[in-house]
């Protein structure tokens, strides 16, 4: 569970950076009822709002995640225009999230629209753990067994 929260924090930071690079720099508090997105930013130049959510593999089966994604993708401004919605995911999990969005009717196979997937490279420590044995663990195994000479 701890690794999951560290990975989520990494993806959230990268998503924040991505949104800031697009000009969505001003944090915004929403005065709405119901659930609130993880990240809400406003572009001060254009006055547009953007939402951001992180989705990990462990979230894909949760109905609460499905409901949040549907809810935020359908939100509109007071003038009824769409709100740009960024979904931060680990690169290796992108296809799974794309499939889920298609199943939920949030996004078509063509992509585009106001719902954007932002792939984030896994942190080095998490990437080595997902591949199996880390280099430190491999070195310790070699040292214990005496192989590799």
PDB file of C-alpha atoms in Angstrom:
ATOM      1  CA  UNK A   1       0.000   0.000   0.000  1.00  0.00           C
ATOM      2  CA  UNK A   2       2.855   2.380   0.797  1.00  0.00           C
ATOM      3  CA  UNK A   3       4.371   1.853  -2.653  1.00  0.00           C
ATOM      4  CA  UNK A   4       0.960   2.619  -4.158  1.00  0.00           C
ATOM      5  CA  UNK A   5       0.738   5.961  -2.332  1.00  0.00           C
ATOM      6  CA  UNK A   6       4.308   6.876  -3.329  1.00  0.00           C
ATOM      7  CA  UNK A   7       3.517   6.054  -6.950  1.00  0.00           C
ATOM      8  CA  UNK A   8       0.283   8.082  -6.769  1.00  0.00           C
ATOM      9  CA  UNK A   9       2.210  11.074  -5.353  1.00  0.00           C
ATOM     10  CA  UNK A  10       4.769  10.786  -8.179  1.00  0.00           C
ATOM     11  CA  UNK A  11       2.030  10.716 -10.854  1.00  0.00           C
ATOM     12  CA  UNK A  12       0.191  13.623  -9.183  1.00  0.00           C
ATOM     13  CA  UNK A  13       3.374  15.762  -9.172  1.00  0.00           C
ATOM     14  CA  UNK A  14       4.004  15.001 -12.837  1.00  0.00           C
ATOM     15  CA  UNK A  15       0.370  15.788 -13.683  1.00  0.00           C
ATOM     16  CA  UNK A  16       0.624  19.092 -11.797  1.00  0.00           C
ATOM     17  CA  UNK A  17       3.788  19.933 -13.763  1.00  0.00           C
ATOM     18  CA  UNK A  18       2.081  19.063 -17.057  1.00  0.00           C
ATOM     19  CA  UNK A  19      -0.924  21.244 -16.284  1.00  0.00           C
ATOM     20  CA  UNK A  20       1.345  24.110 -15.220  1.00  0.00           C
ATOM     21  CA  UNK A  21       3.330  23.812 -18.464  1.00  0.00           C
ATOM     22  CA  UNK A  22       0.046  24.327 -20.360  1.00  0.00           C
ATOM     23  CA  UNK A  23      -0.688  27.509 -18.420  1.00  0.00           C
ATOM     24  CA  UNK A  24      -3.063  26.089 -15.792  1.00  0.00           C
ATOM     25  CA  UNK A  25      -1.062  27.542 -12.931  1.00  0.00           C
ATOM     26  CA  UNK A  26      -3.544  29.043 -10.493  1.00  0.00           C
ATOM     27  CA  UNK A  27      -4.938  26.619  -7.887  1.00  0.00           C
ATOM     28  CA  UNK A  28      -8.682  26.946  -7.678  1.00  0.00           C
ATOM     29  CA  UNK A  29     -11.129  25.965  -4.950  1.00  0.00           C
ATOM     30  CA  UNK A  30     -14.498  24.850  -6.251  1.00  0.00           C
ATOM     31  CA  UNK A  31     -17.694  25.903  -4.576  1.00  0.00           C
ATOM     32  CA  UNK A  32     -19.633  22.872  -5.754  1.00  0.00           C
ATOM     33  CA  UNK A  33     -21.363  20.085  -3.963  1.00  0.00           C
ATOM     34  CA  UNK A  34     -20.283  16.495  -4.392  1.00  0.00           C
ATOM     35  CA  UNK A  35     -16.823  15.200  -5.002  1.00  0.00           C
ATOM     36  CA  UNK A  36     -13.919  17.452  -5.876  1.00  0.00           C
ATOM     37  CA  UNK A  37     -11.144  16.529  -8.333  1.00  0.00           C
ATOM     38  CA  UNK A  38      -7.645  15.952  -6.946  1.00  0.00           C
ATOM     39  CA  UNK A  39      -6.316  18.915  -8.928  1.00  0.00           C
ATOM     40  CA  UNK A  40      -8.250  21.997  -9.989  1.00  0.00           C
ATOM     41  CA  UNK A  41      -6.334  24.694 -11.853  1.00  0.00           C
ATOM     42  CA  UNK A  42      -7.251  27.842 -13.739  1.00  0.00           C
ATOM     43  CA  UNK A  43      -5.464  29.402 -16.662  1.00  0.00           C
ATOM     44  CA  UNK A  44      -5.182  33.082 -15.645  1.00  0.00           C
ATOM     45  CA  UNK A  45      -4.753  34.258 -19.243  1.00  0.00           C
ATOM     46  CA  UNK A  46      -7.772  32.513 -20.708  1.00  0.00           C
ATOM     47  CA  UNK A  47      -9.809  32.091 -17.531  1.00  0.00           C
ATOM     48  CA  UNK A  48     -10.426  28.402 -18.321  1.00  0.00           C
ATOM     49  CA  UNK A  49     -10.610  25.698 -15.653  1.00  0.00           C
ATOM     50  CA  UNK A  50      -8.995  22.243 -15.863  1.00  0.00           C
ATOM     51  CA  UNK A  51      -9.399  19.198 -13.647  1.00  0.00           C
ATOM     52  CA  UNK A  52      -6.788  16.551 -12.918  1.00  0.00           C
ATOM     53  CA  UNK A  53      -7.079  13.024 -11.500  1.00  0.00           C
ATOM     54  CA  UNK A  54      -4.546  10.239 -11.011  1.00  0.00           C
ATOM     55  CA  UNK A  55      -5.535   6.689 -11.855  1.00  0.00           C
ATOM     56  CA  UNK A  56      -3.459   3.638 -10.975  1.00  0.00           C
ATOM     57  CA  UNK A  57      -3.999  -0.007 -11.870  1.00  0.00           C
ATOM     58  CA  UNK A  58      -5.411  -0.644  -8.382  1.00  0.00           C
ATOM     59  CA  UNK A  59      -8.166   1.950  -9.072  1.00  0.00           C
ATOM     60  CA  UNK A  60      -9.400   0.401 -12.315  1.00  0.00           C
ATOM     61  CA  UNK A  61     -11.740  -2.126 -10.689  1.00  0.00           C
ATOM     62  CA  UNK A  62     -13.222   0.317  -8.161  1.00  0.00           C
ATOM     63  CA  UNK A  63     -16.723   1.582  -8.913  1.00  0.00           C
ATOM     64  CA  UNK A  64     -15.921   4.775  -6.977  1.00  0.00           C
ATOM     65  CA  UNK A  65     -13.128   5.489  -9.484  1.00  0.00           C
ATOM     66  CA  UNK A  66     -15.529   4.892 -12.382  1.00  0.00           C
ATOM     67  CA  UNK A  67     -18.077   7.279 -10.880  1.00  0.00           C
ATOM     68  CA  UNK A  68     -15.454   9.989 -10.294  1.00  0.00           C
ATOM     69  CA  UNK A  69     -14.178   9.719 -13.867  1.00  0.00           C
ATOM     70  CA  UNK A  70     -17.718   9.903 -15.276  1.00  0.00           C
ATOM     71  CA  UNK A  71     -18.649  12.812 -13.029  1.00  0.00           C
ATOM     72  CA  UNK A  72     -15.604  14.962 -13.812  1.00  0.00           C
ATOM     73  CA  UNK A  73     -15.752  14.249 -17.543  1.00  0.00           C
ATOM     74  CA  UNK A  74     -19.374  15.431 -17.669  1.00  0.00           C
ATOM     75  CA  UNK A  75     -18.971  18.630 -15.638  1.00  0.00           C
ATOM     76  CA  UNK A  76     -19.590  21.922 -17.380  1.00  0.00           C
ATOM     77  CA  UNK A  77     -18.949  25.562 -16.641  1.00  0.00           C
ATOM     78  CA  UNK A  78     -21.802  27.986 -15.919  1.00  0.00           C
ATOM     79  CA  UNK A  79     -21.820  28.898 -19.605  1.00  0.00           C
ATOM     80  CA  UNK A  80     -22.172  25.162 -20.447  1.00  0.00           C
ATOM     81  CA  UNK A  81     -18.738  24.750 -22.037  1.00  0.00           C
ATOM     82  CA  UNK A  82     -16.677  21.651 -21.312  1.00  0.00           C
ATOM     83  CA  UNK A  83     -13.942  21.583 -18.689  1.00  0.00           C
ATOM     84  CA  UNK A  84     -10.598  20.158 -19.768  1.00  0.00           C
ATOM     85  CA  UNK A  85      -9.955  16.949 -17.801  1.00  0.00           C
ATOM     86  CA  UNK A  86      -6.443  15.472 -17.491  1.00  0.00           C
ATOM     87  CA  UNK A  87      -5.972  11.913 -16.230  1.00  0.00           C
ATOM     88  CA  UNK A  88      -2.459  11.083 -15.018  1.00  0.00           C
ATOM     89  CA  UNK A  89      -1.426   7.440 -15.437  1.00  0.00           C
ATOM     90  CA  UNK A  90       1.780   5.416 -15.347  1.00  0.00           C
ATOM     91  CA  UNK A  91       2.968   4.840 -18.935  1.00  0.00           C
ATOM     92  CA  UNK A  92       2.700   1.064 -18.678  1.00  0.00           C
ATOM     93  CA  UNK A  93      -0.956   1.339 -17.576  1.00  0.00           C
ATOM     94  CA  UNK A  94      -2.091   3.735 -20.316  1.00  0.00           C
ATOM     95  CA  UNK A  95      -3.815   1.109 -22.509  1.00  0.00           C
ATOM     96  CA  UNK A  96      -5.791  -0.238 -19.545  1.00  0.00           C
ATOM     97  CA  UNK A  97      -7.051   3.249 -18.681  1.00  0.00           C
ATOM     98  CA  UNK A  98      -7.912   3.973 -22.334  1.00  0.00           C
ATOM     99  CA  UNK A  99      -9.965   0.763 -22.465  1.00  0.00           C
ATOM    100  CA  UNK A 100     -11.774   1.679 -19.240  1.00  0.00           C
ATOM    101  CA  UNK A 101     -12.614   5.159 -20.568  1.00  0.00           C
ATOM    102  CA  UNK A 102     -14.033   3.608 -23.743  1.00  0.00           C
ATOM    103  CA  UNK A 103     -16.101   1.114 -21.703  1.00  0.00           C
ATOM    104  CA  UNK A 104     -17.491   3.922 -19.548  1.00  0.00           C
ATOM    105  CA  UNK A 105     -18.367   5.988 -22.634  1.00  0.00           C
ATOM    106  CA  UNK A 106     -16.081   8.827 -21.561  1.00  0.00           C
ATOM    107  CA  UNK A 107     -13.751   8.686 -24.521  1.00  0.00           C
ATOM    108  CA  UNK A 108     -13.910   7.152 -27.988  1.00  0.00           C
ATOM    109  CA  UNK A 109     -11.224   5.007 -29.593  1.00  0.00           C
ATOM    110  CA  UNK A 110     -10.181   8.073 -31.578  1.00  0.00           C
ATOM    111  CA  UNK A 111      -9.194   9.950 -28.413  1.00  0.00           C
ATOM    112  CA  UNK A 112      -9.014  13.716 -28.331  1.00  0.00           C
ATOM    113  CA  UNK A 113     -11.806  15.790 -26.919  1.00  0.00           C
ATOM    114  CA  UNK A 114     -11.701  17.408 -23.519  1.00  0.00           C
ATOM    115  CA  UNK A 115     -10.528  14.243 -21.665  1.00  0.00           C
ATOM    116  CA  UNK A 116      -6.765  13.815 -22.025  1.00  0.00           C
ATOM    117  CA  UNK A 117      -4.574  10.995 -20.736  1.00  0.00           C
ATOM    118  CA  UNK A 118      -1.167  12.127 -19.480  1.00  0.00           C
ATOM    119  CA  UNK A 119       1.312   9.221 -19.398  1.00  0.00           C
ATOM    120  CA  UNK A 120       3.948   9.534 -16.676  1.00  0.00           C
ATOM    121  CA  UNK A 121       7.164   7.539 -16.511  1.00  0.00           C
ATOM    122  CA  UNK A 122       7.339   5.421 -13.372  1.00  0.00           C
ATOM    123  CA  UNK A 123       9.963   6.529 -10.845  1.00  0.00           C
ATOM    124  CA  UNK A 124      13.192   4.565 -11.152  1.00  0.00           C
ATOM    125  CA  UNK A 125      12.727   2.669  -7.885  1.00  0.00           C
ATOM    126  CA  UNK A 126       9.155   1.697  -8.775  1.00  0.00           C
ATOM    127  CA  UNK A 127      10.186   0.744 -12.313  1.00  0.00           C
ATOM    128  CA  UNK A 128      12.859  -1.645 -11.062  1.00  0.00           C
ATOM    129  CA  UNK A 129      10.434  -3.153  -8.548  1.00  0.00           C
ATOM    130  CA  UNK A 130       7.836  -3.762 -11.236  1.00  0.00           C
ATOM    131  CA  UNK A 131      10.418  -5.542 -13.379  1.00  0.00           C
ATOM    132  CA  UNK A 132      11.233  -7.911 -10.550  1.00  0.00           C
ATOM    133  CA  UNK A 133      14.546  -7.855  -8.769  1.00  0.00           C
ATOM    134  CA  UNK A 134      16.256  -4.520  -8.234  1.00  0.00           C
ATOM    135  CA  UNK A 135      19.939  -4.112  -9.017  1.00  0.00           C
ATOM    136  CA  UNK A 136      20.786  -3.954  -5.283  1.00  0.00           C
ATOM    137  CA  UNK A 137      18.853  -7.150  -4.631  1.00  0.00           C
ATOM    138  CA  UNK A 138      20.522  -8.841  -7.591  1.00  0.00           C
ATOM    139  CA  UNK A 139      23.974  -7.811  -6.320  1.00  0.00           C
ATOM    140  CA  UNK A 140      23.137  -9.173  -2.856  1.00  0.00           C
ATOM    141  CA  UNK A 141      22.024 -12.497  -4.356  1.00  0.00           C
ATOM    142  CA  UNK A 142      25.212 -12.741  -6.421  1.00  0.00           C
ATOM    143  CA  UNK A 143      27.326 -11.938  -3.343  1.00  0.00           C
ATOM    144  CA  UNK A 144      25.538 -14.575  -1.190  1.00  0.00           C
ATOM    145  CA  UNK A 145      25.694 -17.349  -3.771  1.00  0.00           C
ATOM    146  CA  UNK A 146      29.163 -16.510  -4.947  1.00  0.00           C
ATOM    147  CA  UNK A 147      28.088 -16.717  -8.564  1.00  0.00           C
ATOM    148  CA  UNK A 148      29.078 -14.087 -11.059  1.00  0.00           C
ATOM    149  CA  UNK A 149      32.840 -14.639 -10.618  1.00  0.00           C
TER     150      UNK A 149
END
